[in-house]
Short mmCIF file of N, CA and C in Angstrom, two decimals:
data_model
loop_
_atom_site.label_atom_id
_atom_site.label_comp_id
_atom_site.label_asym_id
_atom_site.label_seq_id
_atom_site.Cartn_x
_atom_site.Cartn_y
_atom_site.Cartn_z
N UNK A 19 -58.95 1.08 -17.88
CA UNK A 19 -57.67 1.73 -17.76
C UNK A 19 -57.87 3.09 -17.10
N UNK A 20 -57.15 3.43 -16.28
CA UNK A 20 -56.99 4.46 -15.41
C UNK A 20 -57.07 5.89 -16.27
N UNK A 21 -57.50 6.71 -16.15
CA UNK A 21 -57.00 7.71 -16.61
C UNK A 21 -56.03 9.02 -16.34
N UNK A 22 -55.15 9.44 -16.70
CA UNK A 22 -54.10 10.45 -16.62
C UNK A 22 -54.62 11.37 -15.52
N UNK A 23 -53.70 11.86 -14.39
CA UNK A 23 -54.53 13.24 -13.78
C UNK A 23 -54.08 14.03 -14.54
N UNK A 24 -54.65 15.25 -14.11
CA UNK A 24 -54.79 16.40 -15.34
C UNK A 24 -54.23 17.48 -14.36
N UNK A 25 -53.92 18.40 -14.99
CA UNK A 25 -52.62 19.19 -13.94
C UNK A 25 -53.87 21.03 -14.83
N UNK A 26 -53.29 22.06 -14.09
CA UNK A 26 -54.24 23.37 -14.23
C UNK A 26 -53.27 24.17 -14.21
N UNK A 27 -53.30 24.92 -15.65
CA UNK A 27 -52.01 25.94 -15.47
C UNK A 27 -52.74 26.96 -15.14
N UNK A 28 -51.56 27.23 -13.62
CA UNK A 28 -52.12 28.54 -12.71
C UNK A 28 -51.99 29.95 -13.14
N UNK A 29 -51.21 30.13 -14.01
CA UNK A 29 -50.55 31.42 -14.12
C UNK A 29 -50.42 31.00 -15.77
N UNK A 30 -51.10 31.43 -17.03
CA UNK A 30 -50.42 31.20 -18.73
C UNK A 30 -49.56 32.64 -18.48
N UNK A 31 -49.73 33.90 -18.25
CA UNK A 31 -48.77 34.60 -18.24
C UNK A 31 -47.15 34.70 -17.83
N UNK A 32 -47.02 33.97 -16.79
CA UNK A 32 -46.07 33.22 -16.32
C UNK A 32 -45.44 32.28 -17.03
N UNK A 33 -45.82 31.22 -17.77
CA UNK A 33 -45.43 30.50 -19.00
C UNK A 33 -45.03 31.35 -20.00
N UNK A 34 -45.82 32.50 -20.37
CA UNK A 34 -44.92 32.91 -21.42
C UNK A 34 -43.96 33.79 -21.60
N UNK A 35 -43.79 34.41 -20.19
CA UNK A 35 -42.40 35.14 -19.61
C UNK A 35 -41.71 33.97 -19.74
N UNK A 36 -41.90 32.65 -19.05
CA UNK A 36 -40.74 31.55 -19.16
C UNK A 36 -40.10 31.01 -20.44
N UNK A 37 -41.17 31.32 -21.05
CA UNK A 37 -40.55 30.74 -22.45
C UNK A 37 -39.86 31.82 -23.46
N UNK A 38 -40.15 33.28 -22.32
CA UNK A 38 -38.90 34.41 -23.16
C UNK A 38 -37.12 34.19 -22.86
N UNK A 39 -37.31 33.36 -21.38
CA UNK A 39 -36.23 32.81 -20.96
C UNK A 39 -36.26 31.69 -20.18
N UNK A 40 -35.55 30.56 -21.27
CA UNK A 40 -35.84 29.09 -20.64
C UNK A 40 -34.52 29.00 -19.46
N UNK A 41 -34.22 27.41 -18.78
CA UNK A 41 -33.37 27.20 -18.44
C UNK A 41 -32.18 27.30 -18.30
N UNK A 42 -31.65 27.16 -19.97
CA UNK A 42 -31.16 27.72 -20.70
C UNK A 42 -30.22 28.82 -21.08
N UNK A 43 -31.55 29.74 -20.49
CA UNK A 43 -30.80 31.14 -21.08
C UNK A 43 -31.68 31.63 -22.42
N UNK A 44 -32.02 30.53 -23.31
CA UNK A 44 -32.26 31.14 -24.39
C UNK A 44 -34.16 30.94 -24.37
N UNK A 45 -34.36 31.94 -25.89
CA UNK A 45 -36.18 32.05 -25.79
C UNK A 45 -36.83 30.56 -26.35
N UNK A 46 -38.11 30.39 -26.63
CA UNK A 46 -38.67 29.75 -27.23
C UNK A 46 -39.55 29.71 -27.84
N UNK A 47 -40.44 29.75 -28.94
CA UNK A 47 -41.42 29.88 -29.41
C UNK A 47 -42.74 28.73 -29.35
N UNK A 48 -44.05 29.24 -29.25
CA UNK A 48 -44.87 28.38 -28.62
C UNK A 48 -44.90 27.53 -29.68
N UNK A 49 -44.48 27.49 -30.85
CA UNK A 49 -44.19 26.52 -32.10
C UNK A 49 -43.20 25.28 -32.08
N UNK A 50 -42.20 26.33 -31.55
CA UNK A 50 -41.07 25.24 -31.02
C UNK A 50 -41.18 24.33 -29.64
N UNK A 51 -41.79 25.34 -29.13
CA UNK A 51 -42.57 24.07 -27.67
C UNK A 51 -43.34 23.08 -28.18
N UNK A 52 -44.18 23.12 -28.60
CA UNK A 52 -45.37 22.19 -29.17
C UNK A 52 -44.63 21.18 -29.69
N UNK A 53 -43.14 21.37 -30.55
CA UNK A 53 -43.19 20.08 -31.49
C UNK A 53 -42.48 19.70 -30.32
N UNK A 54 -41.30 20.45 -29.62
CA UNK A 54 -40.91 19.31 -28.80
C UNK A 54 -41.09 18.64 -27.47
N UNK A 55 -42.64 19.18 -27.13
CA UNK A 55 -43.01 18.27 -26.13
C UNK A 55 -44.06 17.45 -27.08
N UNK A 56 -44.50 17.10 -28.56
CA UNK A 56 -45.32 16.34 -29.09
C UNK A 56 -46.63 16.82 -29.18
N UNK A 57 -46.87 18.01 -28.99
CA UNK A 57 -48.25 18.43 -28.64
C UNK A 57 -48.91 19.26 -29.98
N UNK A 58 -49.84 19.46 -30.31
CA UNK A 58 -50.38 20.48 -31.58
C UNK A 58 -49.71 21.75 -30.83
N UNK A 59 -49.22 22.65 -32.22
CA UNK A 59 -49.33 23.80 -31.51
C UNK A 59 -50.55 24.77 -31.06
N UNK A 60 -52.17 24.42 -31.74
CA UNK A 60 -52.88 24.94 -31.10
C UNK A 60 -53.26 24.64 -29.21
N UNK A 61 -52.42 23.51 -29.04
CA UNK A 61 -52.60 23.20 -27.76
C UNK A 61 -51.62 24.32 -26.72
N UNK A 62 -50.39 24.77 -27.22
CA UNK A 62 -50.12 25.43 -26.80
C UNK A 62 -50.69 26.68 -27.13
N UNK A 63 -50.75 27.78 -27.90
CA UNK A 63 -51.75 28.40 -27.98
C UNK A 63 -52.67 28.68 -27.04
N UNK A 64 -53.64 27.80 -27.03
CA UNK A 64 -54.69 27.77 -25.91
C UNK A 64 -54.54 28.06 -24.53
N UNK A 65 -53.32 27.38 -24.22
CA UNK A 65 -52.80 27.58 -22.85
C UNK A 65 -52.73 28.70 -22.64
N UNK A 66 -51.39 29.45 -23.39
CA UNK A 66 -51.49 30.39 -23.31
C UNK A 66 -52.40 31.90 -23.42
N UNK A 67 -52.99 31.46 -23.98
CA UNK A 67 -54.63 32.69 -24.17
C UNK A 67 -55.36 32.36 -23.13
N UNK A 68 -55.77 31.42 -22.60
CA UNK A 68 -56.09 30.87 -21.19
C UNK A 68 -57.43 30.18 -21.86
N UNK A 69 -57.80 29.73 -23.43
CA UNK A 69 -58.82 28.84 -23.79
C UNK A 69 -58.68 27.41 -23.26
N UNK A 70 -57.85 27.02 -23.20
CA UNK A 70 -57.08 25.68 -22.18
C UNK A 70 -56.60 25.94 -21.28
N UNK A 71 -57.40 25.12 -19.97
CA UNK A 71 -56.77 25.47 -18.80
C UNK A 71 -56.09 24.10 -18.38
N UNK A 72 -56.79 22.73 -18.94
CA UNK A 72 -55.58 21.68 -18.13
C UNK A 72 -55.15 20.85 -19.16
N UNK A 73 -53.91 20.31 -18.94
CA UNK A 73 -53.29 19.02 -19.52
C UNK A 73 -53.34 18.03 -18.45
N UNK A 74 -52.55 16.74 -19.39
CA UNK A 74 -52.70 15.01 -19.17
C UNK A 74 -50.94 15.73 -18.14
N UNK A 75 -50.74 14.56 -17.11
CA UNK A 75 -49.80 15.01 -15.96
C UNK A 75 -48.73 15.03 -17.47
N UNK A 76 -48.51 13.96 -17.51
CA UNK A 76 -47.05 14.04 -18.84
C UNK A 76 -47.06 15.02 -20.15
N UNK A 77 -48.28 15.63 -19.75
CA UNK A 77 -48.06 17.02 -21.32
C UNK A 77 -47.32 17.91 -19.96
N UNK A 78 -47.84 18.54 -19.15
CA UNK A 78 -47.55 19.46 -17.96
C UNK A 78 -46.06 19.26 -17.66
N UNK A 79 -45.92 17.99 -17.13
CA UNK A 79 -44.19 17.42 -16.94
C UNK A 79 -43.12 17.67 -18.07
N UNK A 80 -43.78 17.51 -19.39
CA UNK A 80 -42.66 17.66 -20.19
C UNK A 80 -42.65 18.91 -20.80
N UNK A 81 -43.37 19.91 -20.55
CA UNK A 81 -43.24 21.08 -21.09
C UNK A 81 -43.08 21.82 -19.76
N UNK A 82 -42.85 21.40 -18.80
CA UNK A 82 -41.98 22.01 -17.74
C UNK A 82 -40.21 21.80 -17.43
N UNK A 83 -40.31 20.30 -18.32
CA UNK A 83 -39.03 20.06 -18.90
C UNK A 83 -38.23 20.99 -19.63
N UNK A 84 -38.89 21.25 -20.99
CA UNK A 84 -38.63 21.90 -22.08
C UNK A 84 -38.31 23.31 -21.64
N UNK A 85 -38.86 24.39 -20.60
CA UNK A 85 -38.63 25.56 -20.16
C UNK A 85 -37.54 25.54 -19.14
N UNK A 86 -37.71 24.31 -18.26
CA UNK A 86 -36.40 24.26 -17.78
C UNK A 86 -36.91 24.71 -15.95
N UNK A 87 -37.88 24.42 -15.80
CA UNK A 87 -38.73 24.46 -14.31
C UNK A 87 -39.72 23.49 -13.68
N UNK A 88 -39.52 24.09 -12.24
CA UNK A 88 -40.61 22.50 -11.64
C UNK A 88 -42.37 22.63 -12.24
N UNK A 89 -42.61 21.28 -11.97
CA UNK A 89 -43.88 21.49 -12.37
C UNK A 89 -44.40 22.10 -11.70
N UNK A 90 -44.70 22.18 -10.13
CA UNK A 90 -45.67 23.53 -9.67
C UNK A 90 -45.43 25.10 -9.94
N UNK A 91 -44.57 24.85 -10.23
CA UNK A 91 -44.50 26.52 -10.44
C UNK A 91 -45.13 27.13 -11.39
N UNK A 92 -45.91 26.31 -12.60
CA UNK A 92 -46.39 26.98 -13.55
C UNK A 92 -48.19 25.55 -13.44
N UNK A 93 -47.91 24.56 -12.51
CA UNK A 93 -49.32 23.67 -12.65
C UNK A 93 -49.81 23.46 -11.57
N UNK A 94 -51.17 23.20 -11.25
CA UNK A 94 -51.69 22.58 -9.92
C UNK A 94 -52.59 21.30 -10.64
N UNK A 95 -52.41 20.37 -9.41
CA UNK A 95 -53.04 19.35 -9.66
C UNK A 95 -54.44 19.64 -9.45
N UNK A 96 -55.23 18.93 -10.10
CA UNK A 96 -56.67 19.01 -10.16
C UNK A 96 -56.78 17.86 -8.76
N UNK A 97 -58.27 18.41 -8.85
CA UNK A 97 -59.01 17.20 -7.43
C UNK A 97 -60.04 17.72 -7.05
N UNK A 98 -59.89 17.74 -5.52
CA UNK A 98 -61.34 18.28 -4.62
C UNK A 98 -60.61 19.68 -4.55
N UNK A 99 -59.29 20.19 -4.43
CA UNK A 99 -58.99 21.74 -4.09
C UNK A 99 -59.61 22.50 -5.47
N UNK A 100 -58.40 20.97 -6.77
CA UNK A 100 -58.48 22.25 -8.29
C UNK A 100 -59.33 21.53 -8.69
N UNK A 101 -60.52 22.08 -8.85
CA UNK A 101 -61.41 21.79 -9.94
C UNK A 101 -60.92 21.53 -11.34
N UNK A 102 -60.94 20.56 -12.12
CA UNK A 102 -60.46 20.47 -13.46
C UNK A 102 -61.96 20.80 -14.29
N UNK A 103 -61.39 21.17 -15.62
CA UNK A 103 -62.33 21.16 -16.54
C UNK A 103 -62.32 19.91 -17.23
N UNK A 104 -63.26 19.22 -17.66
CA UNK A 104 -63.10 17.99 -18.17
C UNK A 104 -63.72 18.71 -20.01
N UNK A 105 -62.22 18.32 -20.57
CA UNK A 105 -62.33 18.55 -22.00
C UNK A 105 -63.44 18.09 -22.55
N UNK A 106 -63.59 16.69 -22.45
CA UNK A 106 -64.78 16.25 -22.76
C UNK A 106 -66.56 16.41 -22.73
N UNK A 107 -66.71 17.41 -21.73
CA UNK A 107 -67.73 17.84 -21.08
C UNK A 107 -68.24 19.00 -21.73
N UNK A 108 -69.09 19.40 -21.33
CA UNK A 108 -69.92 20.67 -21.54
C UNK A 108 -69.53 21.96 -20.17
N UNK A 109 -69.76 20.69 -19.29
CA UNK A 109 -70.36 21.20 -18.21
C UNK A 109 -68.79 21.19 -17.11
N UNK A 110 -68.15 22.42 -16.69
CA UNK A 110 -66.90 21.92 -15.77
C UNK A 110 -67.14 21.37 -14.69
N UNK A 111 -66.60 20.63 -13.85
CA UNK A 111 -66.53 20.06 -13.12
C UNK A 111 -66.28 21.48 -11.53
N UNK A 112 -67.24 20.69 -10.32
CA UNK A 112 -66.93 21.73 -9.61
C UNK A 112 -66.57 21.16 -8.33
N UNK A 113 -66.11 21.77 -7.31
CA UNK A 113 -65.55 21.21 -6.16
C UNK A 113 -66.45 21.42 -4.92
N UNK A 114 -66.47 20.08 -4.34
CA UNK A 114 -67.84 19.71 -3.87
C UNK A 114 -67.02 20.23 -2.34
N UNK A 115 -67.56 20.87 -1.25
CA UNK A 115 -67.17 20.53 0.25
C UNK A 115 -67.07 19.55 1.07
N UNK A 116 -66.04 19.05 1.85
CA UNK A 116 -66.42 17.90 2.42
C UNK A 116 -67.51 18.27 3.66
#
């Protein structure tokens, strides 16, 4: 089975100006994000402190939902440009030249 691409939040400071003012109009708390995109709230957390730098594409998508903005504006896709960190690893992943 395929696995999820993983998206790199470019800017956590930027996220959490957004989440002083969502779509909306109104604020949000990284508590109240977490439950309603399904996520721990230490996952948000992390993001924001910048201990987590990537999510699965559909954590990224729906908590770009929830603020009420496109996904690039706060993610970049990983690859050969964005290096992702692979959670799983020790070791990050780095971006090779063609």
């Amino acid at each position: 089975m395929a696995r999820e691409p993983r998206f790199l939040l470019v800017r956590p400071g930027l996220m959490r100006q957004l989440m002083e003012r969502t779509g909306t109009g109104s604020d949000i708390s990284g508590r109240e994000l977490a439950a309603r995109v399904g996520v721990a709230n230490g996952t948000i957390d992390g993001l924001l402190n910048g201990a987590t730098k990537t999510q699965p594409f559909s954590v990224a998508h729906h908590i770009c939902d929830v603020i009420g903005v496109d996904l690039l504006v706060l993610w970049a896709p990983t690859g050969r440009a964005v290096p992702a960190e692979d959670a799983h690893s020790d070791t990050p992943r780095t971006a090779v030249p063609a």
